[in-house]
PDB file of C-alpha atoms in Angstrom:
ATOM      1  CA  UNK A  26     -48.793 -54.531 -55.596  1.00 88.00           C
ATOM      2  CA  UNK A  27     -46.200 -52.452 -53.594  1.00 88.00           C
ATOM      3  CA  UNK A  28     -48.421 -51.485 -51.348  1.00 88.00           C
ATOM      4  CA  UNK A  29     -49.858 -54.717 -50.477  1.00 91.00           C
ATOM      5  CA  UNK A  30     -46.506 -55.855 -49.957  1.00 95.00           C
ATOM      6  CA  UNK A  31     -45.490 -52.693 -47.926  1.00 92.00           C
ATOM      7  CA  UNK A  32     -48.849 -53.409 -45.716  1.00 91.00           C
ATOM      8  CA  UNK A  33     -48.153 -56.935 -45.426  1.00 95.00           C
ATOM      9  CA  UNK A  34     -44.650 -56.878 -44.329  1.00 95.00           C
ATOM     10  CA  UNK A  35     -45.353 -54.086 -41.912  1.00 91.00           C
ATOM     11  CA  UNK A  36     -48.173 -55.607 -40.278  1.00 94.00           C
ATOM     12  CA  UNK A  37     -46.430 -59.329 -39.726  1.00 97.00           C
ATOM     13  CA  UNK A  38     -43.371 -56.897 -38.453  1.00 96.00           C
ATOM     14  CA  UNK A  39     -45.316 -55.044 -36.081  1.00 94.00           C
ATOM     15  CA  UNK A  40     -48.257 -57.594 -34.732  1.00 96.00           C
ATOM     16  CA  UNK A  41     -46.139 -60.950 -34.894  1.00 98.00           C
ATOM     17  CA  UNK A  42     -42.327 -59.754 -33.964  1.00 98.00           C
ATOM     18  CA  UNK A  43     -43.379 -56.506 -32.255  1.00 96.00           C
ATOM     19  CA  UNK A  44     -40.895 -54.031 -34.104  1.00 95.00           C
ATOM     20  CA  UNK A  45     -41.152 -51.076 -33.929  1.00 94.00           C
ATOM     21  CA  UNK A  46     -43.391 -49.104 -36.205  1.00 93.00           C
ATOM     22  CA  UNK A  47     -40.057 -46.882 -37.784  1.00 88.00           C
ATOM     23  CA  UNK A  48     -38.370 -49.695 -38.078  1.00 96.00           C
ATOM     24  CA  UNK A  49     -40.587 -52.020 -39.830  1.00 93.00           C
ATOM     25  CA  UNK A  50     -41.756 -49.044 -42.417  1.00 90.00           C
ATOM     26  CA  UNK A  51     -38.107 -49.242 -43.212  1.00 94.00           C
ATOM     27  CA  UNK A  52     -38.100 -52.908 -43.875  1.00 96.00           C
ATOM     28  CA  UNK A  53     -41.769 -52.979 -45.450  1.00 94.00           C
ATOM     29  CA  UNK A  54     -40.637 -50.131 -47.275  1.00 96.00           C
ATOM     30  CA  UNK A  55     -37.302 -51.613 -48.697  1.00 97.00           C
ATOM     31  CA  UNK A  56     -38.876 -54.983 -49.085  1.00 97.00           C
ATOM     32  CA  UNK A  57     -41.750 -53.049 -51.661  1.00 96.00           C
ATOM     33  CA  UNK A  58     -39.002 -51.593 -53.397  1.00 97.00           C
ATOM     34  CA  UNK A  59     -36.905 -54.142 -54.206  1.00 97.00           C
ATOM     35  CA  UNK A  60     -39.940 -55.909 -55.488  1.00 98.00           C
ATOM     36  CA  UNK A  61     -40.654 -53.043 -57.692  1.00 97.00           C
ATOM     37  CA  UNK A  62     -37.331 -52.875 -58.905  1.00 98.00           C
ATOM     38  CA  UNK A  63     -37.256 -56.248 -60.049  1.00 97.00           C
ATOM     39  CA  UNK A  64     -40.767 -55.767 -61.898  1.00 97.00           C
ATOM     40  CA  UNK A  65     -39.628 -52.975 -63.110  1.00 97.00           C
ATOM     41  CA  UNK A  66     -36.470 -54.481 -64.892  1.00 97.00           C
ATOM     42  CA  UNK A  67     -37.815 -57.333 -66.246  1.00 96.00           C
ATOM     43  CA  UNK A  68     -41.093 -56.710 -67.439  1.00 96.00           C
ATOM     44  CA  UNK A  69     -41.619 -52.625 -68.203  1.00 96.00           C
ATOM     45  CA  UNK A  70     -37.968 -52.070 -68.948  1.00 97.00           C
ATOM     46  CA  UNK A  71     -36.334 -55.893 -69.673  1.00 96.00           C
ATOM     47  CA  UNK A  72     -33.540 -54.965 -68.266  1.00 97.00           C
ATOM     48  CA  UNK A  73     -30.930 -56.434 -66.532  1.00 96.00           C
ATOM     49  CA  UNK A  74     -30.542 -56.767 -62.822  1.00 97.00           C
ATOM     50  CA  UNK A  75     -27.708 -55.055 -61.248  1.00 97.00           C
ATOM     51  CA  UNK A  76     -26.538 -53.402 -58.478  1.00 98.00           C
ATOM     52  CA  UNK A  77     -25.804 -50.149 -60.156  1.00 97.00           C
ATOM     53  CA  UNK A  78     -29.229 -49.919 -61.807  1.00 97.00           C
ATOM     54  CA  UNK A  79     -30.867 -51.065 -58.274  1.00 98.00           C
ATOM     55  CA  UNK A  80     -29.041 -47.702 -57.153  1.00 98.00           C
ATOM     56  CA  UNK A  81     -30.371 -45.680 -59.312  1.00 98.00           C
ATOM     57  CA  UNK A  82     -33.936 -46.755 -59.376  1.00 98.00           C
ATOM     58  CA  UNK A  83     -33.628 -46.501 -55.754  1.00 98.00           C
ATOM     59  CA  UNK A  84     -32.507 -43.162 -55.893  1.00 98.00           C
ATOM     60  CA  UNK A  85     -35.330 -42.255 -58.375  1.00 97.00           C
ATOM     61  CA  UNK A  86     -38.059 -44.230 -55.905  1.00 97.00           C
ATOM     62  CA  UNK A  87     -36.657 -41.136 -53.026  1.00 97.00           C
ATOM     63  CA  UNK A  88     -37.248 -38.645 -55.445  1.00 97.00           C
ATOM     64  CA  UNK A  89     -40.910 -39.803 -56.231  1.00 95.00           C
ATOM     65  CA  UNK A  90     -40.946 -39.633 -52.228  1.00 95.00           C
ATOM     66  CA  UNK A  91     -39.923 -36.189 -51.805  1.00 96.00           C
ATOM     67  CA  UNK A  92     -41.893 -34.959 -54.714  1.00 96.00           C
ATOM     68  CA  UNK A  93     -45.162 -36.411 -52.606  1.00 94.00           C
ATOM     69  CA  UNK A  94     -44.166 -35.116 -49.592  1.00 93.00           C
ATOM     70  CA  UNK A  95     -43.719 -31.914 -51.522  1.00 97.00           C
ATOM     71  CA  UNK A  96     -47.137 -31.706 -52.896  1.00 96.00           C
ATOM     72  CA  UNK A  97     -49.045 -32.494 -49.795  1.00 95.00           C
ATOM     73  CA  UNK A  98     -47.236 -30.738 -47.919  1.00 96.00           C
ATOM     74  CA  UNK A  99     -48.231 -27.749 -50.717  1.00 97.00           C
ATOM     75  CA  UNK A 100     -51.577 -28.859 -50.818  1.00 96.00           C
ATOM     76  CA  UNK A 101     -52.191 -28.972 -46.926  1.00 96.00           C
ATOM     77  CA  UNK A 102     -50.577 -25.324 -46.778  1.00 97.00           C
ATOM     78  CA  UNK A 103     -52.271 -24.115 -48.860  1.00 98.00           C
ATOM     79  CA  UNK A 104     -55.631 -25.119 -47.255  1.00 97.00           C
ATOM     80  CA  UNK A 105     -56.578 -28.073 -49.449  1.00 96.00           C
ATOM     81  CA  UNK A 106     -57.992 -31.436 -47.580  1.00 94.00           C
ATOM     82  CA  UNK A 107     -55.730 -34.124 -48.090  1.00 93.00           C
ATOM     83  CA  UNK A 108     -57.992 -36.188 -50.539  1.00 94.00           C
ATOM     84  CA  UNK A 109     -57.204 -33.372 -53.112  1.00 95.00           C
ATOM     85  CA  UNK A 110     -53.364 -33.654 -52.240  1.00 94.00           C
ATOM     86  CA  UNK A 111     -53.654 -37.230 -53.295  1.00 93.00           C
ATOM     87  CA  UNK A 112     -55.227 -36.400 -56.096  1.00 96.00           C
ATOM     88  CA  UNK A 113     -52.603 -34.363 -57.090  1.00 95.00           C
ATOM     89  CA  UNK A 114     -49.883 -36.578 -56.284  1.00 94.00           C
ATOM     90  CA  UNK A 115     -51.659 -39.784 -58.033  1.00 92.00           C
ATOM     91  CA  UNK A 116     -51.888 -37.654 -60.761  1.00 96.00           C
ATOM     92  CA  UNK A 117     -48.456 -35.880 -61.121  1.00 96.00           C
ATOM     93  CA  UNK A 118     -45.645 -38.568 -58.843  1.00 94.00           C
ATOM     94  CA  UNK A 119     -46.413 -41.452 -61.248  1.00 94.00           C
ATOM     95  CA  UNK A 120     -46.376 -40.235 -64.672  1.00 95.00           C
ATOM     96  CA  UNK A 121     -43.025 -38.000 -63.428  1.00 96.00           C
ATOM     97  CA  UNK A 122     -41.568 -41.177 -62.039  1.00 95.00           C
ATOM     98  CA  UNK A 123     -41.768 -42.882 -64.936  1.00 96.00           C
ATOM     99  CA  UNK A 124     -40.378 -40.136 -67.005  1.00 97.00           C
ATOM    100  CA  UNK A 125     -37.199 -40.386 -64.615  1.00 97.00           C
ATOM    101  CA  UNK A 126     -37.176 -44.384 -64.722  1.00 97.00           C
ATOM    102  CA  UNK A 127     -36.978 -44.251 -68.575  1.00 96.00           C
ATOM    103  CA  UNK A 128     -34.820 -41.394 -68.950  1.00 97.00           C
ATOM    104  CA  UNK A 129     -32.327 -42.069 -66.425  1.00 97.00           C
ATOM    105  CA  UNK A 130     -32.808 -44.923 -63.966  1.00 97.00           C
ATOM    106  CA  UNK A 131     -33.090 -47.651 -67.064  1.00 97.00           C
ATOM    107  CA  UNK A 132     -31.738 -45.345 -70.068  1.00 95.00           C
ATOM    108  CA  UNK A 133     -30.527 -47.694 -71.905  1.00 86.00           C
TER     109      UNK A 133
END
């Protein structure tokens, strides 16, 4: 769903308001994540919304971002076609993610 969002947002940004592309990646991106973080609270962790836990989830939803960049950056080094770097990272960035969103982000 956060991608559909992400696309959606980025595409009325870009072809109806002419942003820039940057710019309305940041928004798209922010948008999907605030979404998530709602989700997130109320129906996989039920917790409450705040501003402190919105922090940290964001901070978490970074880390998940840097550990992709990570592997396909890894992966493309190391001479692997970027289908198998997604591989990797759909198989490793969400399960780790989670990890950090239960242990930390929404520890209750």
């Amino acid at each position: 769903m956060n991608t559909l969002i992400h696309g959606s947002v980025l595409s009325c940004l870009v072809e109806l308001w002419a942003v820039p592309v940057v710019m309305a990646n940041l928004v798209a991106f922010m948008g999907a994540n605030l979404f998530s973080y709602f989700m997130n609270s109320y129906l996989t962790f039920r917790a409450p919304i705040s501003l402190v836990l919105y922090a940290k989830f964001f901070s978490a939803s970074i880390l998940a971002l840097g550990l992709t960049l990570l592997i396909a950056a890894v992966m493309d080094h190391l001479g692997f076609t970027y289908w198998q770097g997604m591989i990797a990272i759909v198989l490793l960035v969400p399960a780790l993610s989670y990890f950090v969103m239960k242990t930390w982000a929404f520890a209750r």
